[in-house]
Amino acid sequence: EPEVTQTPSHQVTQMGQEVILRCVPISNHLYFYWYRQILGQKVEFLVSFYNNEISEKSEIFDDQFSVERPDGSNFTLKIRSTKLEDSAMYFCASSEETGPGYTFGSGTRLTVV
Amino acid sequence: EDKVVQSPLSLVVHEGDTVTLNCSYEVTNFRSLLWYKQEKKAPTFLFMLTSSGIEKKSGRLSSILDKKELFSILNITATQTGDSAIYLCAVEAPRGGSEKLVFGKGTKLTVNP
């Protein structure tokens, strides 16, 4: 069964450092998403990406965040200068244009120390 | 602001019990309601509901949507320890071409032997 692949599974970084979280969505999917889940809290939408541009972003997705699809298969989330509160599980997801539902990746646990 | 509320937040039952998980929502542009099961990492898709009154069923799990009263329930009959997980309700609330999901906080189900 096709799956969304995320790397790394766990990343520890120092506050102020830049991190890049990587995702390989399902190949025929057209919509791509990043969500995050702070420990013990709900899954929160960060950004959606379609046709090589951001289609929607939440208030969380400020200037420290950026997304890119550099080569037609990878989809990356960059956090420029990490803060302690960026520690969370980050999920990538992709969907076909008409759904149904998403396929989530297994997540990257980001720990900022 | 789009909102999804799940109840209860936590539930502990014994194997063989039947449970009902609740999800209510307030969104401006409803397309569908989805249920996910989250064990260790990525949420895995259970059901997508778009029409009122039509029960979706998969084994011991079933779900139904009421678009007039803006809620859905997820039933699990004859629970097993393997059903222990967080059950997430999410509403697809598209805006500007994005198929963003709005998640509830989840219901943590613990099934004891």
Coordinates of C-alpha atoms in Angstrom, one line a residue:
Chain A
E1 CA 0.0 0.0 0.0
P2 CA 1.4 3.4 -0.9
E3 CA 2.7 5.4 2.0
V4 CA 4.0 8.8 3.0
T5 CA 7.6 8.6 4.2
Q6 CA 9.1 11.1 6.6
T7 CA 12.7 11.5 7.7
P8 CA 14.2 11.6 10.2
S9 CA 11.9 9.9 12.7
H10 CA 13.4 11.9 15.6
Q11 CA 15.5 15.0 15.5
V12 CA 17.1 16.9 18.4
T13 CA 18.3 20.4 17.8
Q14 CA 19.6 23.3 19.7
M15 CA 17.4 26.4 20.1
G16 CA 18.1 28.9 17.4
Q17 CA 19.2 26.2 14.9
E18 CA 17.6 25.6 11.5
V19 CA 15.9 22.3 10.9
I20 CA 14.6 20.7 7.7
L21 CA 12.0 18.0 8.0
R22 CA 11.6 15.8 4.9
C23 CA 8.6 14.1 3.4
V24 CA 8.0 12.0 0.4
P25 CA 4.3 12.1 -0.4
I26 CA 2.4 9.4 -2.4
S27 CA 3.4 9.9 -6.0
N28 CA 0.1 10.6 -7.6
H29 CA -1.2 12.9 -4.8
L30 CA -1.5 16.6 -5.6
Y31 CA -2.2 18.2 -2.2
F32 CA 0.5 18.2 0.5
Y33 CA 0.2 19.2 4.1
W34 CA 2.1 19.7 7.3
Y35 CA 0.5 19.3 10.7
R36 CA 2.0 19.3 14.1
Q37 CA 1.1 17.8 17.5
I38 CA 2.6 19.1 20.7
L39 CA 2.7 16.4 23.3
G40 CA -0.7 15.8 24.9
Q41 CA -2.4 18.4 22.6
K42 CA -4.4 18.2 19.5
V43 CA -3.2 17.8 15.9
E44 CA -2.9 21.3 14.4
F45 CA -2.9 22.4 10.8
L46 CA 0.2 24.3 9.7
V47 CA 0.1 24.6 5.9
S48 CA -1.2 23.2 2.7
F49 CA 0.6 23.2 -0.6
Y50 CA -0.8 22.7 -4.1
N51 CA 0.5 23.4 -7.6
N52 CA 3.8 24.5 -6.2
E53 CA 2.5 27.1 -3.9
I54 CA 1.0 27.5 -0.4
S55 CA -2.8 27.3 -0.6
E56 CA -3.5 28.0 3.1
K57 CA -1.5 28.5 6.2
S58 CA -2.4 28.8 9.9
E59 CA -1.4 31.5 12.4
I60 CA 1.3 29.1 13.7
F61 CA 3.0 29.1 10.3
D62 CA 4.9 32.4 10.7
D63 CA 8.0 33.7 9.0
Q64 CA 10.1 31.1 10.7
F65 CA 8.5 28.4 8.7
S66 CA 8.8 27.7 5.0
V67 CA 7.9 24.8 2.7
E68 CA 9.3 23.6 -0.5
R69 CA 8.9 20.9 -3.1
P70 CA 12.4 21.0 -4.4
D71 CA 12.5 18.2 -6.9
G72 CA 9.0 16.9 -7.6
S73 CA 9.1 14.1 -5.1
N74 CA 10.2 15.6 -1.8
F75 CA 8.2 18.0 0.3
T76 CA 10.1 19.8 3.1
L77 CA 9.3 21.9 6.1
K78 CA 12.0 24.3 7.2
I79 CA 12.1 26.0 10.6
R80 CA 14.7 28.8 10.4
S81 CA 15.4 29.5 14.1
T82 CA 13.9 26.8 16.3
K83 CA 12.3 27.7 19.7
L84 CA 11.6 25.4 22.6
E85 CA 7.9 25.6 21.8
D86 CA 8.5 24.1 18.4
S87 CA 9.1 20.8 20.0
A88 CA 6.3 18.6 18.7
M89 CA 5.6 15.7 16.4
Y90 CA 5.4 17.0 12.8
F91 CA 3.2 15.0 10.4
C92 CA 3.3 15.3 6.7
A93 CA 0.2 14.2 4.7
S94 CA -0.9 14.0 1.2
S95 CA -4.2 13.6 -0.6
E96 CA -5.5 13.2 -4.1
E97 CA -7.4 16.1 -5.5
T98 CA -10.8 14.6 -4.7
G99 CA -10.0 12.8 -1.4
P100 CA -11.1 10.7 0.4
G101 CA -9.2 11.5 3.5
Y102 CA -5.5 12.0 3.8
T103 CA -2.6 9.6 4.1
F104 CA -0.4 10.7 7.0
G105 CA 3.3 9.9 7.3
S106 CA 4.6 8.4 10.5
G107 CA 5.9 11.7 11.8
T108 CA 9.1 13.4 12.8
R109 CA 9.5 14.0 16.5
L110 CA 11.4 17.3 16.9
T111 CA 12.9 18.1 20.2
V112 CA 14.4 21.6 20.7
V113 CA 16.8 21.8 23.6
Chain B
E1 CA -13.2 30.0 14.1
D2 CA -13.7 26.4 13.0
K3 CA -14.0 24.1 16.0
V4 CA -14.2 20.3 16.6
V5 CA -15.0 19.1 20.1
Q6 CA -14.7 15.4 21.2
S7 CA -16.0 13.8 24.3
P8 CA -15.1 12.1 26.5
L9 CA -11.4 13.0 26.4
S10 CA -10.6 9.8 28.1
L11 CA -12.3 6.5 28.6
V12 CA -11.3 3.3 30.4
V13 CA -13.3 0.1 29.7
H14 CA -13.0 -3.7 30.0
E15 CA -12.6 -6.0 27.1
G16 CA -16.0 -6.8 25.6
D17 CA -17.6 -3.5 26.5
T18 CA -19.2 -1.3 23.9
V19 CA -18.1 2.3 23.7
T20 CA -19.5 5.4 22.0
L21 CA -17.2 8.3 21.2
N22 CA -18.7 11.7 20.4
C23 CA -17.6 14.5 18.0
S24 CA -19.4 17.8 17.5
Y25 CA -18.3 20.5 15.2
E26 CA -18.8 24.1 14.1
V27 CA -17.2 25.0 10.8
T28 CA -18.0 27.5 8.1
N29 CA -17.5 25.2 5.1
F30 CA -18.2 21.6 5.9
R31 CA -17.2 19.0 3.4
S32 CA -16.7 15.8 5.3
L33 CA -16.0 14.4 8.8
L34 CA -13.2 11.9 9.3
W35 CA -12.3 9.5 12.1
Y36 CA -8.7 8.4 12.7
K37 CA -7.1 6.0 15.1
Q38 CA -3.8 7.1 16.5
E39 CA -1.7 4.5 18.3
K40 CA 2.0 5.3 18.5
K41 CA 2.5 7.8 15.7
A42 CA 0.6 8.6 12.5
P43 CA -3.2 8.8 12.6
T44 CA -4.6 6.0 10.5
F45 CA -7.8 6.5 8.6
L46 CA -11.0 4.8 9.7
F47 CA -14.0 6.5 8.2
M48 CA -15.1 9.4 6.1
L49 CA -18.7 10.6 6.4
T50 CA -20.3 13.1 4.1
S51 CA -24.0 12.4 4.4
S52 CA -26.4 12.4 7.4
G53 CA -27.9 9.2 8.6
I54 CA -25.8 6.7 6.6
E55 CA -23.9 4.4 8.9
K56 CA -20.4 3.4 7.9
K57 CA -19.2 0.1 9.2
S58 CA -16.0 -1.8 9.4
G59 CA -15.9 -4.9 11.5
R60 CA -16.7 -3.9 15.1
L61 CA -16.5 -0.2 14.3
S62 CA -19.3 2.0 13.0
S63 CA -19.9 5.6 12.6
I64 CA -22.7 7.9 11.7
L65 CA -23.1 11.6 11.0
D66 CA -25.9 14.1 11.8
K67 CA -25.4 17.2 9.7
K68 CA -28.4 18.9 11.2
E69 CA -27.2 18.6 14.8
L70 CA -23.5 18.9 13.7
F71 CA -22.2 15.8 15.4
S72 CA -20.9 12.3 14.7
I73 CA -20.5 9.2 16.9
L74 CA -18.0 6.3 16.6
N75 CA -19.1 3.1 18.1
I76 CA -16.9 0.2 19.0
T77 CA -18.6 -3.1 20.0
A78 CA -16.9 -6.0 21.9
T79 CA -13.8 -3.9 22.5
Q80 CA -10.4 -5.6 22.6
T81 CA -7.1 -4.5 24.1
G82 CA -5.9 -3.7 20.6
D83 CA -8.6 -1.0 20.3
S84 CA -6.6 1.1 22.9
A85 CA -5.6 4.2 21.1
I86 CA -6.5 7.9 20.7
Y87 CA -9.4 8.3 18.4
L88 CA -9.3 11.6 16.5
C89 CA -12.3 13.3 14.8
A90 CA -11.5 15.8 12.1
V91 CA -13.6 17.9 9.8
E92 CA -12.6 18.8 6.3
A93 CA -13.3 22.5 5.9
P94 CA -11.9 23.6 2.6
R95 CA -11.0 27.2 2.0
G96 CA -9.4 28.7 -1.0
G97 CA -8.7 25.4 -2.7
S98 CA -7.1 23.9 0.4
E99 CA -8.5 20.8 2.0
K100 CA -7.5 21.6 5.5
L101 CA -8.5 19.3 8.4
V102 CA -9.6 20.7 11.7
F103 CA -9.0 18.2 14.5
G104 CA -10.5 17.6 17.8
K105 CA -8.4 16.9 20.8
G106 CA -9.1 13.2 20.6
T107 CA -10.6 10.6 22.9
K108 CA -8.0 8.4 24.6
L109 CA -9.5 4.9 24.9
T110 CA -8.0 2.3 27.2
V111 CA -9.3 -1.2 27.0
N112 CA -8.2 -3.4 30.0
P113 CA -8.2 -7.2 29.8

